[in-house]
Amino acid sequence: MASFDLIIFDCDGVLVDSEIIAAQVESKLLTQAGYPIDATDMAERFAGMDWKSILFEVEKEANIPLQASLLLESEELLDAKLAKSVKGIAGVQLAVSRIKLPRCICSNSSHKRLDAMLKRTGYYDLFAPHIFSAGDVAEKRPKPAPDVFLHAAAAMKADPKNTIVVEDSVHGIEAARAAGMRVVGFTGASHTYPGHADRLTEAGAETVINRLVDLPPVVEALANWHDT
């Protein structure tokens, strides 16, 4: 694995099983606001996007003026639900222990939410202090902008082209590819849907796994291919 400088993990849907919880909360709020959508469709269409960007897309698509209070309401409801019920994705500790690379997290979630989820699942100490939120970077542009990935690479003194990313969403993969990084897609969380792996591949993932225990040999294989 010497050819890689760094491995970056997304958090929601890769380390913690939070995307399905977000889809449930946000689909309910949008339905109440006049945009009917269920949690399954919510996860398929908007996984990996921050709530503000989702509201903008819905307003643009459906021409429905959404109240600014929805932004705060969702954050409060989701933070409360995640604090009580979010679970870790299986295999994180094993994968991290077997991949001998510097590692960090890059996420659209706020630092407050990241800290709460990672501490609840017991994964915080595996990554701290190298936990990066898009909201803390430069212009605060969320994925699919590459900003948070480029910031992390610079902070970790890694070459983007020698960095590998694990992502569960099309938006996340687009961000990583825009940063010049290589990507492994992940479909092992509860929000996965038929055709998920195909969409990740189309977005630029070199391969897709649905168990994190399979990540170490995949990283090794990609490193060996990278060296040739």
Protein backbone atom coordinates (compact mmCIF):
# COMPACT_ATOMS: atom_id res chain seq x y z
CA MET A 1 0.00 0.00 0.00
CA ALA A 2 3.04 2.28 -0.19
CA SER A 3 1.71 4.05 -3.28
CA PHE A 4 -1.19 5.58 -1.33
CA ASP A 5 -0.54 8.52 0.98
CA LEU A 6 -3.95 8.60 2.64
CA ILE A 7 -7.34 6.90 2.93
CA ILE A 8 -10.40 9.09 3.44
CA PHE A 9 -13.71 7.77 4.76
CA ASP A 10 -17.04 9.45 4.32
CA CYS A 11 -19.00 9.20 7.59
CA ASP A 12 -22.75 9.01 6.90
CA GLY A 13 -23.52 5.70 5.20
CA VAL A 14 -19.93 4.44 5.44
CA LEU A 15 -18.94 4.53 9.11
CA VAL A 16 -22.36 5.14 10.67
CA ASP A 17 -25.77 3.98 9.46
CA SER A 18 -27.28 7.46 9.48
CA GLU A 19 -28.45 8.06 5.92
CA ILE A 20 -31.64 6.02 6.40
CA ILE A 21 -32.46 7.99 9.55
CA ALA A 22 -31.93 11.26 7.71
CA ALA A 23 -34.12 10.05 4.85
CA GLN A 24 -36.94 9.20 7.25
CA VAL A 25 -36.84 12.58 8.98
CA GLU A 26 -36.40 14.66 5.85
CA SER A 27 -38.97 12.81 3.73
CA LYS A 28 -41.58 13.41 6.43
CA LEU A 29 -40.81 17.13 6.54
CA LEU A 30 -40.90 17.49 2.75
CA THR A 31 -44.17 15.57 2.50
CA GLN A 32 -45.72 17.83 5.12
CA ALA A 33 -44.47 20.85 3.15
CA GLY A 34 -46.26 19.69 -0.02
CA TYR A 35 -43.59 17.57 -1.72
CA PRO A 36 -44.65 13.91 -1.24
CA ILE A 37 -41.66 11.58 -1.06
CA ASP A 38 -40.94 8.43 0.92
CA ALA A 39 -37.73 7.54 2.73
CA THR A 40 -36.60 5.08 0.06
CA ASP A 41 -36.85 7.62 -2.74
CA MET A 42 -35.30 10.25 -0.48
CA ALA A 43 -32.25 8.08 0.12
CA GLU A 44 -31.88 7.16 -3.54
CA ARG A 45 -32.12 10.72 -4.82
CA PHE A 46 -30.48 12.78 -2.12
CA ALA A 47 -28.08 10.60 -0.11
CA GLY A 48 -24.82 12.45 0.42
CA MET A 49 -26.34 15.91 0.02
CA ASP A 50 -26.68 18.39 2.85
CA TRP A 51 -30.21 19.46 3.83
CA LYS A 52 -29.83 23.02 2.53
CA SER A 53 -28.88 21.72 -0.91
CA ILE A 54 -31.79 19.27 -0.87
CA LEU A 55 -34.25 22.09 -0.10
CA PHE A 56 -32.80 24.14 -2.95
CA GLU A 57 -33.18 21.23 -5.40
CA VAL A 58 -36.78 20.59 -4.32
CA GLU A 59 -37.72 24.26 -4.64
CA LYS A 60 -36.18 24.41 -8.09
CA GLU A 61 -37.79 21.17 -9.29
CA ALA A 62 -41.28 21.55 -7.86
CA ASN A 63 -41.54 25.33 -7.69
CA ILE A 64 -42.63 25.05 -4.06
CA PRO A 65 -41.51 27.84 -1.73
CA LEU A 66 -40.18 26.11 1.36
CA GLN A 67 -40.07 27.85 4.70
CA ALA A 68 -36.68 28.78 6.06
CA SER A 69 -37.76 27.20 9.36
CA LEU A 70 -37.50 23.77 7.70
CA LEU A 71 -33.73 24.10 7.76
CA LEU A 72 -33.54 24.47 11.53
CA GLU A 73 -36.41 22.04 12.18
CA SER A 74 -34.69 19.23 10.33
CA GLU A 75 -31.36 19.83 12.05
CA GLU A 76 -32.95 19.68 15.49
CA LEU A 77 -35.09 16.60 14.77
CA LEU A 78 -32.27 14.73 13.08
CA ASP A 79 -29.68 15.52 15.75
CA ALA A 80 -32.07 14.25 18.42
CA LYS A 81 -32.89 11.04 16.54
CA LEU A 82 -29.27 10.29 15.64
CA ALA A 83 -28.18 10.82 19.24
CA LYS A 84 -30.64 8.12 20.34
CA SER A 85 -30.56 5.55 17.57
CA VAL A 86 -27.65 5.76 15.12
CA LYS A 87 -25.57 2.59 14.85
CA GLY A 88 -22.11 1.97 13.51
CA ILE A 89 -21.48 0.09 10.28
CA ALA A 90 -20.01 -3.34 10.93
CA GLY A 91 -16.35 -3.92 10.15
CA VAL A 92 -15.00 -0.41 10.70
CA GLN A 93 -12.50 -1.32 13.40
CA LEU A 94 -11.25 -4.39 11.54
CA ALA A 95 -10.81 -2.49 8.27
CA VAL A 96 -8.99 0.40 9.95
CA SER A 97 -6.67 -1.95 11.84
CA ARG A 98 -5.63 -3.74 8.66
CA ILE A 99 -5.10 -0.72 6.41
CA LYS A 100 -1.75 0.75 7.36
CA LEU A 101 -2.30 4.21 5.97
CA PRO A 102 -2.92 7.63 7.48
CA ARG A 103 -6.68 8.08 7.63
CA CYS A 104 -9.28 10.77 8.10
CA ILE A 105 -12.97 11.54 7.66
CA CYS A 106 -14.48 14.00 5.17
CA SER A 107 -18.18 14.70 5.56
CA ASN A 108 -20.96 17.14 4.75
CA SER A 109 -22.23 16.75 8.31
CA SER A 110 -21.43 19.38 10.92
CA HIS A 111 -18.65 18.82 13.44
CA LYS A 112 -21.23 18.71 16.21
CA ARG A 113 -23.13 15.89 14.51
CA LEU A 114 -19.96 14.03 13.53
CA ASP A 115 -18.66 14.10 17.09
CA ALA A 116 -21.99 12.87 18.47
CA MET A 117 -22.34 10.01 15.98
CA LEU A 118 -18.74 8.86 16.17
CA LYS A 119 -18.70 8.92 19.96
CA ARG A 120 -21.99 7.03 20.17
CA THR A 121 -20.70 4.30 17.86
CA GLY A 122 -17.25 4.14 19.45
CA TYR A 123 -15.43 5.22 16.29
CA TYR A 124 -14.34 8.69 17.35
CA ASP A 125 -10.91 7.70 18.69
CA LEU A 126 -10.14 5.78 15.50
CA PHE A 127 -10.05 9.05 13.54
CA ALA A 128 -9.73 12.04 15.87
CA PRO A 129 -8.46 14.67 15.41
CA HIS A 130 -8.51 14.13 11.65
CA ILE A 131 -12.23 14.72 11.14
CA PHE A 132 -13.11 17.30 8.48
CA SER A 133 -16.52 18.90 7.89
CA ALA A 134 -17.29 20.67 4.63
CA GLY A 135 -18.94 23.41 6.68
CA ASP A 136 -15.57 24.36 8.14
CA VAL A 137 -13.68 24.60 4.87
CA ALA A 138 -13.07 27.82 2.89
CA GLU A 139 -16.32 28.71 1.13
CA LYS A 140 -18.21 25.98 3.03
CA ARG A 141 -19.23 24.27 -0.20
CA PRO A 142 -20.55 20.76 0.46
CA LYS A 143 -19.94 17.73 -1.72
CA PRO A 144 -20.18 17.36 -4.72
CA ALA A 145 -17.69 20.24 -4.53
CA PRO A 146 -14.21 18.79 -3.93
CA ASP A 147 -13.23 21.38 -1.29
CA VAL A 148 -13.34 19.22 1.83
CA PHE A 149 -11.30 16.47 0.17
CA LEU A 150 -8.63 18.87 -1.05
CA HIS A 151 -8.50 20.52 2.38
CA ALA A 152 -8.02 17.14 4.06
CA ALA A 153 -5.28 16.11 1.65
CA ALA A 154 -3.40 19.36 2.30
CA ALA A 155 -3.83 19.02 6.07
CA MET A 156 -2.61 15.42 5.96
CA LYS A 157 0.24 16.27 3.55
CA ALA A 158 -1.07 13.82 0.98
CA ASP A 159 -1.04 14.01 -2.80
CA PRO A 160 -4.68 13.89 -4.01
CA LYS A 161 -3.78 11.47 -6.80
CA ASN A 162 -2.28 9.15 -4.18
CA THR A 163 -5.38 9.33 -2.00
CA ILE A 164 -8.17 6.75 -1.89
CA VAL A 165 -11.70 7.56 -0.75
CA VAL A 166 -14.54 5.35 0.50
CA GLU A 167 -17.94 6.79 -0.41
CA ASP A 168 -21.56 5.61 -0.47
CA SER A 169 -23.12 8.38 -2.58
CA VAL A 170 -22.92 9.65 -6.13
CA HIS A 171 -22.36 13.19 -4.85
CA GLY A 172 -19.48 12.05 -2.67
CA ILE A 173 -17.85 10.13 -5.49
CA GLU A 174 -18.19 13.10 -7.83
CA ALA A 175 -16.48 15.27 -5.21
CA ALA A 176 -13.62 12.83 -4.74
CA ARG A 177 -13.10 12.41 -8.46
CA ALA A 178 -13.14 16.20 -8.91
CA ALA A 179 -10.37 16.32 -6.31
CA GLY A 180 -8.33 13.89 -8.42
CA MET A 181 -8.71 11.03 -5.96
CA ARG A 182 -9.50 7.36 -6.45
CA VAL A 183 -12.70 5.94 -5.04
CA VAL A 184 -14.14 2.72 -3.64
CA GLY A 185 -17.93 2.69 -3.53
CA PHE A 186 -19.78 1.27 -0.52
CA THR A 187 -23.33 -0.13 -0.44
CA GLY A 188 -23.43 -1.79 2.98
CA ALA A 189 -25.66 0.67 4.85
CA SER A 190 -29.43 0.45 5.31
CA HIS A 191 -30.24 3.10 2.70
CA THR A 192 -28.89 1.03 -0.19
CA TYR A 193 -31.28 0.50 -3.10
CA PRO A 194 -31.51 -1.56 -6.33
CA GLY A 195 -28.97 -0.23 -8.78
CA HIS A 196 -26.97 1.55 -6.06
CA ALA A 197 -23.69 -0.13 -7.02
CA ASP A 198 -24.22 0.64 -10.70
CA ARG A 199 -24.80 4.32 -9.96
CA LEU A 200 -21.63 4.50 -7.86
CA THR A 201 -19.64 2.86 -10.65
CA GLU A 202 -21.08 5.25 -13.22
CA ALA A 203 -20.11 8.17 -10.97
CA GLY A 204 -16.47 7.03 -10.94
CA ALA A 205 -15.96 4.36 -8.29
CA GLU A 206 -13.31 1.89 -9.43
CA THR A 207 -14.99 -0.93 -7.54
CA VAL A 208 -17.90 -1.30 -5.12
CA ILE A 209 -18.08 -3.33 -1.90
CA ASN A 210 -20.91 -3.99 0.53
CA ARG A 211 -18.80 -5.10 3.52
CA LEU A 212 -16.03 -3.07 5.10
CA VAL A 213 -14.16 -6.25 5.96
CA ASP A 214 -13.50 -6.50 2.22
CA LEU A 215 -11.89 -3.06 2.09
CA PRO A 216 -8.27 -3.95 3.08
CA PRO A 217 -7.67 -6.42 0.20
CA VAL A 218 -9.38 -4.05 -2.23
CA VAL A 219 -7.11 -1.17 -1.16
CA GLU A 220 -4.09 -3.43 -1.52
CA ALA A 221 -5.16 -4.53 -4.99
CA LEU A 222 -5.75 -0.94 -6.11
CA ALA A 223 -2.37 0.07 -4.70
CA ASN A 224 -0.66 -2.70 -6.65
CA TRP A 225 -2.49 -1.69 -9.82
CA HIS A 226 -1.57 1.93 -9.14
CA ASP A 227 2.11 0.97 -9.03
CA THR A 228 2.09 -0.66 -12.47
